Every structure is written in structure tokens, then in C-alpha cells.
Tab-separated table of C-alpha atoms and ligand atoms in Angstrom:
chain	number	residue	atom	x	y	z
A	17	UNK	CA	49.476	31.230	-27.219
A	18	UNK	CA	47.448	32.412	-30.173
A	19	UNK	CA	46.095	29.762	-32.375
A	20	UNK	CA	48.466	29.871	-35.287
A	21	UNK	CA	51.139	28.944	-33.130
A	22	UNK	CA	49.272	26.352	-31.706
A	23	UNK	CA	48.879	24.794	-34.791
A	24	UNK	CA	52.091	25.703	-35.541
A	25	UNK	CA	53.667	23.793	-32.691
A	26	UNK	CA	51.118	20.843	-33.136
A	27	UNK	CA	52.561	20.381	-36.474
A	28	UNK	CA	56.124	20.726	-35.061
A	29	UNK	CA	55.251	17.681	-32.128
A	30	UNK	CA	53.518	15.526	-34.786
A	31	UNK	CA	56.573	15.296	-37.384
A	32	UNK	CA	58.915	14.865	-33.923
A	33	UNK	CA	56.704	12.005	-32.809
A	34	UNK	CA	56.034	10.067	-36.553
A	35	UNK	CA	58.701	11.268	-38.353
A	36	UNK	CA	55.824	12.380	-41.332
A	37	UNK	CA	54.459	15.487	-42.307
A	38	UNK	CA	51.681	16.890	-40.686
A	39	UNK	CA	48.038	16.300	-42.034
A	40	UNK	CA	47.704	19.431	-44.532
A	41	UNK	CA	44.061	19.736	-44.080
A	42	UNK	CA	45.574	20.978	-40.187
A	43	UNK	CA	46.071	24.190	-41.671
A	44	UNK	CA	43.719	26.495	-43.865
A	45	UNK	CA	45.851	27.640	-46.981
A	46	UNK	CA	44.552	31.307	-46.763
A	47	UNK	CA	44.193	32.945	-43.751
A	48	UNK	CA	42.946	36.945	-43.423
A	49	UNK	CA	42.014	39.035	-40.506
A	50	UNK	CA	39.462	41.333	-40.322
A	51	UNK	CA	38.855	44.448	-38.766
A	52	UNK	CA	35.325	45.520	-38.083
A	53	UNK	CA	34.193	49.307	-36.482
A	54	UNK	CA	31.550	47.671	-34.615
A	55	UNK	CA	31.214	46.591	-31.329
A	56	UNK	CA	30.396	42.965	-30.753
A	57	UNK	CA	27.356	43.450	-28.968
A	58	UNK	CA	25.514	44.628	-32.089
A	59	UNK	CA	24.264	40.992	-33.284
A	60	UNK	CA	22.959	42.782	-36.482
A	61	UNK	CA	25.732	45.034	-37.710
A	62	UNK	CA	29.027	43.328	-36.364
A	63	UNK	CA	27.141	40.218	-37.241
A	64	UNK	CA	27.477	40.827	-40.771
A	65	UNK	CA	30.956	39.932	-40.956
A	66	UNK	CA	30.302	36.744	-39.365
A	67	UNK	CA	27.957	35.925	-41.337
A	68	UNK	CA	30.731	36.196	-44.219
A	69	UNK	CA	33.867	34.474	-42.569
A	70	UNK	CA	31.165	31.523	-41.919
A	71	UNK	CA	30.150	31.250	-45.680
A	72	UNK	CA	33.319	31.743	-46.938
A	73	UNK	CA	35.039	28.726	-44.771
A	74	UNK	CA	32.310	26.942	-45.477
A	75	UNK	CA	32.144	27.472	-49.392
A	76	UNK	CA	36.410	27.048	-49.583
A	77	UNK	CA	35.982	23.691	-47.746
A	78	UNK	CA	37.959	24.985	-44.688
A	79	UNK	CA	40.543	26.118	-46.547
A	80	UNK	CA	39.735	29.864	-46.515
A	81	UNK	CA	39.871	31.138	-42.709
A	82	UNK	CA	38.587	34.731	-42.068
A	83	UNK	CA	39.121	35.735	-38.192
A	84	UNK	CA	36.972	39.041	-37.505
A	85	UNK	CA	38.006	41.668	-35.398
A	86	UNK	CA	35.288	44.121	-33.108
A	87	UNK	CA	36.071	47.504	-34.050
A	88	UNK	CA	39.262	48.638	-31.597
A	89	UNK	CA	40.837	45.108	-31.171
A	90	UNK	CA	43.213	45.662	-33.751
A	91	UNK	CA	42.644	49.311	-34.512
A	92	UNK	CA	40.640	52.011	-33.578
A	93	UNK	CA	37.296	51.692	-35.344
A	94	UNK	CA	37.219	54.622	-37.481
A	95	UNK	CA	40.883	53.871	-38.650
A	96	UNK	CA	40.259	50.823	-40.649
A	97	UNK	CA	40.994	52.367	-44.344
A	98	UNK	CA	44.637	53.235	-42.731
A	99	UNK	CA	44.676	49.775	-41.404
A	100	UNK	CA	43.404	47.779	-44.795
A	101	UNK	CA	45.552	50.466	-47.165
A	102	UNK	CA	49.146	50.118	-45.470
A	103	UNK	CA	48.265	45.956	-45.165
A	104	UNK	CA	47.819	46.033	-41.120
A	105	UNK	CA	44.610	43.502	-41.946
A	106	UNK	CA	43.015	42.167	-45.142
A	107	UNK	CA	39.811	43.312	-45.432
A	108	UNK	CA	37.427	45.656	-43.218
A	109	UNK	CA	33.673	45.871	-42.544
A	110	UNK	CA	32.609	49.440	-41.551
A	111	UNK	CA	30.236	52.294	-42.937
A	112	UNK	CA	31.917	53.842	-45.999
A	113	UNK	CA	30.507	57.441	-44.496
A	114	UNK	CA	32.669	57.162	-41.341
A	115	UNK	CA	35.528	58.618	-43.676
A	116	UNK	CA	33.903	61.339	-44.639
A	117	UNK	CA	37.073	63.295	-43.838
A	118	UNK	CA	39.455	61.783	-45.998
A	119	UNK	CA	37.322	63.060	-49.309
A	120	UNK	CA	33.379	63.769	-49.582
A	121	UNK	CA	33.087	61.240	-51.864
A	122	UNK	CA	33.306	58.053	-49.237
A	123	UNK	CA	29.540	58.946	-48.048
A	124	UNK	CA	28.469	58.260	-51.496
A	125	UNK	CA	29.712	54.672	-50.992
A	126	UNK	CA	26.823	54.393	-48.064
A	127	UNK	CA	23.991	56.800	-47.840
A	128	UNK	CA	23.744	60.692	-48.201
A	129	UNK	CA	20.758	62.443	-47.339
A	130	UNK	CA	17.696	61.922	-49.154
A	131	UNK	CA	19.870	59.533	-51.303
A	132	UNK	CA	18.818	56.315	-52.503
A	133	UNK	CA	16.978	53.251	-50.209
A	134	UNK	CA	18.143	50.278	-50.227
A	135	UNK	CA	16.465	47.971	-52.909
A	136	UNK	CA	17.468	51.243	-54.999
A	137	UNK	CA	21.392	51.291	-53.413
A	138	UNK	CA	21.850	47.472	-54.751
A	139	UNK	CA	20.030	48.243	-58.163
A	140	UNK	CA	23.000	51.387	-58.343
A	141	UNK	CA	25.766	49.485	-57.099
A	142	UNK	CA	24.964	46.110	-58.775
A	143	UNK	CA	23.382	47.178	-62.307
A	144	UNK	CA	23.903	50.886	-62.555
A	145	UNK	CA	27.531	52.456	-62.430
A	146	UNK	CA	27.951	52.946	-58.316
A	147	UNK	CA	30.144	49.849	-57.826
A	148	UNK	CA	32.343	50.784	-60.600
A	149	UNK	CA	32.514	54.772	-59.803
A	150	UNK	CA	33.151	53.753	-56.144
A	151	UNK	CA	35.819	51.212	-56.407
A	152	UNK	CA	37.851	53.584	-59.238
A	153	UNK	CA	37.462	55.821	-56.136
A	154	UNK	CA	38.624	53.416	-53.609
A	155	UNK	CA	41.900	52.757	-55.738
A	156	UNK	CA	43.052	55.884	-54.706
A	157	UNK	CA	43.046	53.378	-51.001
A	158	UNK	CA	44.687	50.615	-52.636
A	159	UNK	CA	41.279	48.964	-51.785
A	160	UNK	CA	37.926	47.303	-53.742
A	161	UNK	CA	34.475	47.227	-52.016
A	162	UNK	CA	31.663	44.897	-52.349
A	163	UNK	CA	28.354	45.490	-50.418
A	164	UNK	CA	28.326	43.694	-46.819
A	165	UNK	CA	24.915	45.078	-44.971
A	166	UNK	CA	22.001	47.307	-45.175
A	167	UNK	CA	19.981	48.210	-42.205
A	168	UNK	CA	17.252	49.718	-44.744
A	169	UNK	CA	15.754	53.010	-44.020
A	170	UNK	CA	16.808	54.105	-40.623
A	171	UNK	CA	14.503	55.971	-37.785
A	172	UNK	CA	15.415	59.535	-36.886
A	173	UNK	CA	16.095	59.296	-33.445
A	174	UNK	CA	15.774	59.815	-29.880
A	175	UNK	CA	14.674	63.464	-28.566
A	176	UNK	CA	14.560	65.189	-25.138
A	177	UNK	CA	11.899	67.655	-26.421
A	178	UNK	CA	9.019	67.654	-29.724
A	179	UNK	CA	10.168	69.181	-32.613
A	180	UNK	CA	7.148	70.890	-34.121
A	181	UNK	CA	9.204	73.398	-36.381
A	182	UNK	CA	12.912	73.474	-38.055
A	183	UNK	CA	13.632	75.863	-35.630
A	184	UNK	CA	13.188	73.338	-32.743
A	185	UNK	CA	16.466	72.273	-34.286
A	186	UNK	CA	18.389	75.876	-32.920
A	187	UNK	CA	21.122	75.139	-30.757
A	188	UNK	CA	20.096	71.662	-29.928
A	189	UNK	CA	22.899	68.940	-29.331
A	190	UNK	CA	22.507	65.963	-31.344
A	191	UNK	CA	24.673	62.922	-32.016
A	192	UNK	CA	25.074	62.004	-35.579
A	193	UNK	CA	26.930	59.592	-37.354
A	194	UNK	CA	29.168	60.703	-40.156
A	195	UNK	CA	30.769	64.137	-41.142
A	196	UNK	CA	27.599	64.786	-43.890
A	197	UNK	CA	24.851	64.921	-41.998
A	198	UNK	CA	26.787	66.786	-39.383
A	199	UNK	CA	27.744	69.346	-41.945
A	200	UNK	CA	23.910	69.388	-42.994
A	201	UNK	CA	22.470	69.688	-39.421
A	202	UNK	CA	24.797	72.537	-38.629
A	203	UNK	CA	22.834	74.390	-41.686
A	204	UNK	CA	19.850	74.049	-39.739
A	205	UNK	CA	20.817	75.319	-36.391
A	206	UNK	CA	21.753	72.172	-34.296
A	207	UNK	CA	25.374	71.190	-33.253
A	208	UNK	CA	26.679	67.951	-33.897
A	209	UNK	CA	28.350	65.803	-31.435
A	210	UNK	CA	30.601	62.892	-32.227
A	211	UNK	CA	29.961	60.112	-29.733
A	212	UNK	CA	30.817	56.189	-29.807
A	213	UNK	CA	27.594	54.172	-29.599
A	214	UNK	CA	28.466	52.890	-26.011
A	215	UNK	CA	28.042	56.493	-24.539
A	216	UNK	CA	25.432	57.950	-26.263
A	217	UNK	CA	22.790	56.264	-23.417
A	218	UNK	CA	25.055	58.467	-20.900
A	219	UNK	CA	25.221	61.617	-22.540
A	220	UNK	CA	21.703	62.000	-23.051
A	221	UNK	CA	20.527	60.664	-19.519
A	222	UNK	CA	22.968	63.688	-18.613
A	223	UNK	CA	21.355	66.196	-20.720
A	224	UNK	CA	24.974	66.751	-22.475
A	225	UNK	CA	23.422	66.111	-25.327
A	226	UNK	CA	20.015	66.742	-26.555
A	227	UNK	CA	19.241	63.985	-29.414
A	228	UNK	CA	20.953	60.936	-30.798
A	229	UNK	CA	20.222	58.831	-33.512
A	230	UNK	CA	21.846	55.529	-34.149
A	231	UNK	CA	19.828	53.254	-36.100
A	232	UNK	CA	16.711	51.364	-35.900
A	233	UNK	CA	14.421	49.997	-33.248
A	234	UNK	CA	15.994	46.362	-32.802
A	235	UNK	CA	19.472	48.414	-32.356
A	236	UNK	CA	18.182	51.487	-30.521
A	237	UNK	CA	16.083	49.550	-27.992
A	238	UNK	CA	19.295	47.270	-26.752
A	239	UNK	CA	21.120	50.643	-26.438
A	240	UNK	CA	18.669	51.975	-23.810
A	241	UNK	CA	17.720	55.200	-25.601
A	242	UNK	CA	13.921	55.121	-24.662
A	243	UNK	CA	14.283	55.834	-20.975
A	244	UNK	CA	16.368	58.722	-20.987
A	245	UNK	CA	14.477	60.886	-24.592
A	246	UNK	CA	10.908	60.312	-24.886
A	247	UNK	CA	10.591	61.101	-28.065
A	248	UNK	CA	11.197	58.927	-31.141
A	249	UNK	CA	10.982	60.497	-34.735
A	250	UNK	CA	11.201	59.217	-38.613
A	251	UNK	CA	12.347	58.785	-40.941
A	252	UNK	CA	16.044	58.966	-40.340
A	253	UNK	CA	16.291	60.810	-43.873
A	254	UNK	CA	19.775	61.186	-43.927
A	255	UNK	CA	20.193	57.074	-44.043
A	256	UNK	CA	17.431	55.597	-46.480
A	257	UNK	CA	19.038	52.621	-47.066
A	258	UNK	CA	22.808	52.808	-46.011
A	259	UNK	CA	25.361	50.094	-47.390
A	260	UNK	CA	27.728	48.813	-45.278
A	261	UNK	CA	31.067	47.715	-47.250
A	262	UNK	CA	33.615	45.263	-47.150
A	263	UNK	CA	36.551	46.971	-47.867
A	264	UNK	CA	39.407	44.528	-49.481
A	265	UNK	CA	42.981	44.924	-49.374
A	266	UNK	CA	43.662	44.995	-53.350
A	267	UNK	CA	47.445	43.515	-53.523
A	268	UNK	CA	45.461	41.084	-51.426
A	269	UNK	CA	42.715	40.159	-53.817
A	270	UNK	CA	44.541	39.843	-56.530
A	271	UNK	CA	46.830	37.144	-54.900
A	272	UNK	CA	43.842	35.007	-54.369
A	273	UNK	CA	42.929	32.154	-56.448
A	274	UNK	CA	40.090	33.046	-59.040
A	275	UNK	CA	38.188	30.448	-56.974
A	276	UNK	CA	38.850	32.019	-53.707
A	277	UNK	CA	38.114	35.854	-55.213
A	278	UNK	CA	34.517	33.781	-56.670
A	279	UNK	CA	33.964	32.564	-53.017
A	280	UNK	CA	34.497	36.326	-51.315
A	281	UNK	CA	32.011	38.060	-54.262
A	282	UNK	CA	29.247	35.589	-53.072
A	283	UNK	CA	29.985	35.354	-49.410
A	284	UNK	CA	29.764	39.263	-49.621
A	285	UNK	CA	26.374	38.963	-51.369
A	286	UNK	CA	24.996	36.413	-49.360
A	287	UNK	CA	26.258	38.803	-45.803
A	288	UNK	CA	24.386	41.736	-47.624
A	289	UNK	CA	21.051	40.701	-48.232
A	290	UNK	CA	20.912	38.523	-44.839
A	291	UNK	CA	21.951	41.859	-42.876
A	292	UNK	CA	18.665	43.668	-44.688
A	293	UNK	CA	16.366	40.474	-44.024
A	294	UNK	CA	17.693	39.987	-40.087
A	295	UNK	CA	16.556	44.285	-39.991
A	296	UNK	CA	13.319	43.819	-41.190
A	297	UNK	CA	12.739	40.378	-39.476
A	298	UNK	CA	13.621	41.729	-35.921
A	299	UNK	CA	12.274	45.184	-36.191
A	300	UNK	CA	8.392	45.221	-35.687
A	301	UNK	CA	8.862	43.092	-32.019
A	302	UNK	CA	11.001	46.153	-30.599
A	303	UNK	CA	8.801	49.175	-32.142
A	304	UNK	CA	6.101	46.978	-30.495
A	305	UNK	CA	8.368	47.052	-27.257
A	306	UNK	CA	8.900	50.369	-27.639
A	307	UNK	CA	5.887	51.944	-27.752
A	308	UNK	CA	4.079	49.426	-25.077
A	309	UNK	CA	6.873	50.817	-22.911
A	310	UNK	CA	5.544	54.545	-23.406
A	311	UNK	CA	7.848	55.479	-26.578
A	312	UNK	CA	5.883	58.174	-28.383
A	313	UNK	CA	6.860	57.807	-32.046
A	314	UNK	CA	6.503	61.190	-34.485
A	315	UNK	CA	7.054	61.904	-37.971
A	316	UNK	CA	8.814	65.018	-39.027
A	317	UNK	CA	5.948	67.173	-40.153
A	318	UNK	CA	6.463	68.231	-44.225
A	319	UNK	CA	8.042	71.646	-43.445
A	320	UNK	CA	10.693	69.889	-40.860
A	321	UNK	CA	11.510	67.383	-44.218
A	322	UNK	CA	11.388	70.104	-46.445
A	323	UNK	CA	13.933	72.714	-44.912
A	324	UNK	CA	16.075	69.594	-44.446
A	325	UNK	CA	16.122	68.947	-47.746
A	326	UNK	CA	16.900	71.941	-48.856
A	327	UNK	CA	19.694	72.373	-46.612
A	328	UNK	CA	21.301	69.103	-48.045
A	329	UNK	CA	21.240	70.599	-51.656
A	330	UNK	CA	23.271	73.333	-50.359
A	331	UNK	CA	26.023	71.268	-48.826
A	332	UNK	CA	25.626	68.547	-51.756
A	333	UNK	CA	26.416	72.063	-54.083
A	334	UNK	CA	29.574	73.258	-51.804
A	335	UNK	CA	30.997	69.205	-51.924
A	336	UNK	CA	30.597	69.831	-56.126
A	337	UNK	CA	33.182	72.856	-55.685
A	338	UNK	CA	35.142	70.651	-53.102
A	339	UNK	CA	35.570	67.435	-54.745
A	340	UNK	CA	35.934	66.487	-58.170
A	341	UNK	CA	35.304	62.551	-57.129
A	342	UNK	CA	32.408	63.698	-55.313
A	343	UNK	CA	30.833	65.601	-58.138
A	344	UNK	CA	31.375	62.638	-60.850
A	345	UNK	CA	29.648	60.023	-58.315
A	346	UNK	CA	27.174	62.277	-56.837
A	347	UNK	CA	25.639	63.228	-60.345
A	348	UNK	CA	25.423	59.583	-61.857
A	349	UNK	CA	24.099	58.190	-58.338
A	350	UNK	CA	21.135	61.349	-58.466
A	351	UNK	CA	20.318	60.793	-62.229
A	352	UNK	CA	19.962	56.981	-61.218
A	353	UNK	CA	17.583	58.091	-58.224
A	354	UNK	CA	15.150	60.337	-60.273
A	355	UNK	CA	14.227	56.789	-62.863
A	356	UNK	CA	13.924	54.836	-59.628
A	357	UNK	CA	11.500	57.152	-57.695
A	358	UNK	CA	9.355	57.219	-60.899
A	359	UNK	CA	9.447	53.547	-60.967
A	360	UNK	CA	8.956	53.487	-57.041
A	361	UNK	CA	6.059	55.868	-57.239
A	362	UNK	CA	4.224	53.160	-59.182
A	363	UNK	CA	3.724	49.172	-58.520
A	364	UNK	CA	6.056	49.492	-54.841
A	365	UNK	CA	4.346	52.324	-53.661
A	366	UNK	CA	0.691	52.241	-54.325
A	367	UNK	CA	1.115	48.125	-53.091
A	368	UNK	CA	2.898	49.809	-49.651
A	369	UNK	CA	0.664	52.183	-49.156
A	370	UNK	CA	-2.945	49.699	-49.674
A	371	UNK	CA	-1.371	47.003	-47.611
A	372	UNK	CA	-0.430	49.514	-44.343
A	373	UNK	CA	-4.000	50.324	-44.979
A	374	UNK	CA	-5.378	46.710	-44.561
A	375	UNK	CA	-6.606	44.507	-41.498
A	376	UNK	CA	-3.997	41.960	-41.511
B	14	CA	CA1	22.350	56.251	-38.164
């Protein structure tokens, strides 16, 4: 018996045995369900949403209940826009990117390559016009979005074999996440592979594939990835600072109270910044892990960077001609970025660059 019907029966037995209605604080007065695309085992990513049902019970005095869902309990893990837009569940957490497919323009909504990081993502979304552009997209869903997780810039991934030259990328099999940087890698010779998290440590201990990123050391090391591809490379340029949405129901929203829509805003802000925080807090200890454990840790050179960036203009060009919603974000979300790399370039970045520098 699930526990709605438990309650429900509880309630039934009580008025039975005193003749009186049941307590009302038995019951929470809104309930939702949520369907996440993440497996449970991923403390930081799945833990996001959490994180949120906690705060949001919490802040409604119990009388807001949130269940969360691991991606594929309720639905399969990419199909969570199907499942929030026909009113299956109602809300989702998930990468915006994954659905890619539907229209170019959902990959704005998270990262693109050598898009924005993610103090710069919140400034766009929060004070500049990417909330507001994205959710007049996600109408078109019957849905509304609020940030729910960054993992900050990611790494680049795991690799059988060096790559010293953009021609190292020729061929080679790589799983990458999202239809983008798929389309982007193709440009440069490699062929993308589609693989769920949980197989990726198989496929590469195979040699079926040749690369995989996923995202970070804290993540990456609990996956296995170091014992079966040697080398680890970064930055993960096609993810500097990828948001992770909720994605609400909007027939839903609006039939909250105005205290209850107050109390999902904030619990979504207080799930994004402690997703960033938990990152950074519980990265160092596994790169440290990682390379005691004989992980040998690369940058890709200039050229490698370079070729890849040009590459992404030429796809970023062809998704102009493709989408209309794609051009109309894209362009206010790169005239935001070139004001925030000249700001970046000052105070943040000479600060950075003398305190990696330092003795600590
Ligand atoms: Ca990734």
C-alpha cells in the first residue's frame, strides 16, 4: 500500500473509531511528484531535488509535500518534458540540454560550448534576459523553469590514448552528453556515442568506446572511470557552468497559492546555489584521489581549444538557419557573455590567477 492510501485509510479508521474528523494536519494540502533523470546514486546531482522537496516542506510548515522520483521510476529519464507537459508529474529536475532534439534552443537553457560559467549563467538568467527568453520558450511545453543546480565548469574527460593534436580526435569513440556537443564533436572527426551513466565504466573497460566524459572529479571518481582510461583532460569546454532546471508544470503553478509559488522560487534558489557549493566543496579530495591513484591529468593544448572552438561557431551558425528560438536566445545570451568576460578578465581573474600561484 502506497502512502496516500495509508493515510487515506488511517483517516477512514479514525472517524469509524471517534466518530470526528481526522486531524487535518494528517494530510499535507499540496502534494506533487517529481521526476528526476538522475540516478539516485549521484548524491550531488539527484541530490539537488532533495535538497528542494526538504526546504519546501519545511518552509510550507508540512503542508507542501514534494515526493522525488530517480530518473526511470516513473518515466524514462530523458522523457520528463513529455511527462511534466501532458501532467504525468508536476515538476522535473533534469539538464535542459538532454532535449536537444525537440528544438536547439533547450541547450541554451543549460550550457553550450564555450558558453557562459556559472557565476555568469545566474547573472544571465537572474538579471539579464535568459530566464525570461527561456521560459517564453518553455511555454511552447506548457512549462516554467527556475535554476535547480550547477556543477560549475566541468572536466573534459576520461581517454584511452593522449591527445596531442585535433586530429587525435579522428574516428575516436567518445560518450557525450547532449545532442550539441555531439553535433560539434562530429565536426572534428570523433563519433559520438549515447550511453547512460551506469555503462559508460563498461564500455570503455571494453574498448567499445574510446572516451567518456561525465562530469567532474567527485562524480567521475564514484563512476570508476580512472582504472579503465588513463588519461584525464580539461576543461570540459562544452559545459562551463551548466544549469540544471526545475521544470514546472504551468496549469500547475498557477493553481498554487501565491505563498506556495513564493516558497518553490526560494526553495529552487536555495537547491541551486547549494548544488554549486557541495561541487566545489567535494571536488579537490577526489582530484587528490585521483591523481595519488596514478590519474595523469592534461589540458587541451591551445590549438586542441582553438579548432574546437571554431567548430562550435559553425554548428552555433547552422542552429541560426535551423531555429528561430535558437537564434533570438543564442544572440542575447553571447552579447551578455562578451560584457562578462571583460569584467571577468579583470578583478576575478587576475585574483584567480595570483592565488593558484601562492603557497597556501
Ligand atoms: Ca558532462
Amino acid at each position: 500500500m502506497d502512502r496516500r492510501s495509508l493515510i487515506k485509510q488511517a483517516g477512514i479508521a479514525g472517524v469509524l473509531a471517534a466518530g470526528v474528523a481526522p486531524a487535518v494536519h494528517a494530510q499535507a494540502a499540496v502534494r506533487w511528484r517529481l521526476a528526476s533523470s538522475f540516478p539516485k546514486a549521484l548524491d550531488t546531482i539527484y541530490g539537488g531535488a532533495e535538497v528542494f522537496a526538504k526546504q519546501v516542506k519545511a518552509m510550507s510548515g508540512g503542508k507542501f509535500e514534494i515526493s522525488v522520483h530517480s530518473g526511470g521510476e516513473l518515466m524514462p529519464a530523458f522523457g520528463v518534458v513529455d511527462g511534466v507537459q501532458n501532467g504525468t508529474v508536476e515538476l522535473a529536475h533534469t539538464v535542459p540540454y538532454y532535449f536537444y532534439g525537440k528544438n536547439p534552443a533547450f541547450a541554451l537553457g543549460s550550457a553550450v560550448p564555450f558558453g557562459l560559467n556559472a557565476r555568469q549563467m545566474n547573472a544571465w538568467m537572474k538579471h539579464g534576459n535568459g530566464r525570461k527568453l527561456m521560459n517564453e520558450f518553455y511555454a511552447n511545453y506548457g512549462m516554467l523553469s527556475f535554476a535547480g543546480g550547477n556543477t560549475g565548469t566541468q572536466m573534459g574527460g576520461w581517454f584511452r590514448k593522449e591527445i596531442k593534436a585535433v586530429t587525435d580526435f579522428k574516428g575516436m569513440k567518445m560518450r557525450l552528453g547532449g545532442g550539441l556537443i555531439g553535433e560539434v564533436m562530429q565536426k572534428l572527426g570523433a563519433v559520438p556515442q549515447s550511453i547512460p551513466g551506469g555503462e559508460i565504466y563498461q564500455a570503455l573497460e571494453k574498448g567499445t568506446i574510446d572516451a567518456a566524459e561525465w562530469v567532474g572529479p567527485y562524480d567521475d571518481q564514484k563512476l570508476g572511470f580512472n582504472k579503465v582510461a588513463p588519461f584525464y583532460y580539461y576543461p570540459g569546454w562544452w559545459e562551463g557552468g551548466p544549469e540544471v532546471d526545475f521544470f514546472i508544470n504551468q496549469k500547475a503553478f498557477a493553481a498554487l497559492s501565491p505563498e506556495n509559488q513564493a516558497i518553490v522560487e526560494a526553495a529552487a534558489a536555495y537547491a541551486n546555489s547549494d548544488m554549486l557549493a557541495k561541487y566545489d566543496a567535494l571536488n579537490p579530495t577526489a582530484l587528490k584521489q585521483l591523481v595519488a591513484a596514478k590519474t595523469k591529468v592534461l589540458p587541451f593544448s591551445q590549438p586542441v581549444l582553438e579548432a574546437s572552438f571554431k567548430a562550435s561557431m559553425e554548428v552555433f551558425a547552422e542552429n541560426n538557419a535551423k531555429s528561430p528560438e535558437w537564434k533570438k536566445i543564442y544572440e542575447d545570451l553571447r552579447a551578455f557573455q562578451r560584457d562578462q568576460v571583460l569584467w571577468f578578465r579583470f578583478a576575478e581573474m587576475r585574483f584567480d590567477q595570483f592565488m593558484a600561484s601562492q603557497k597556501l
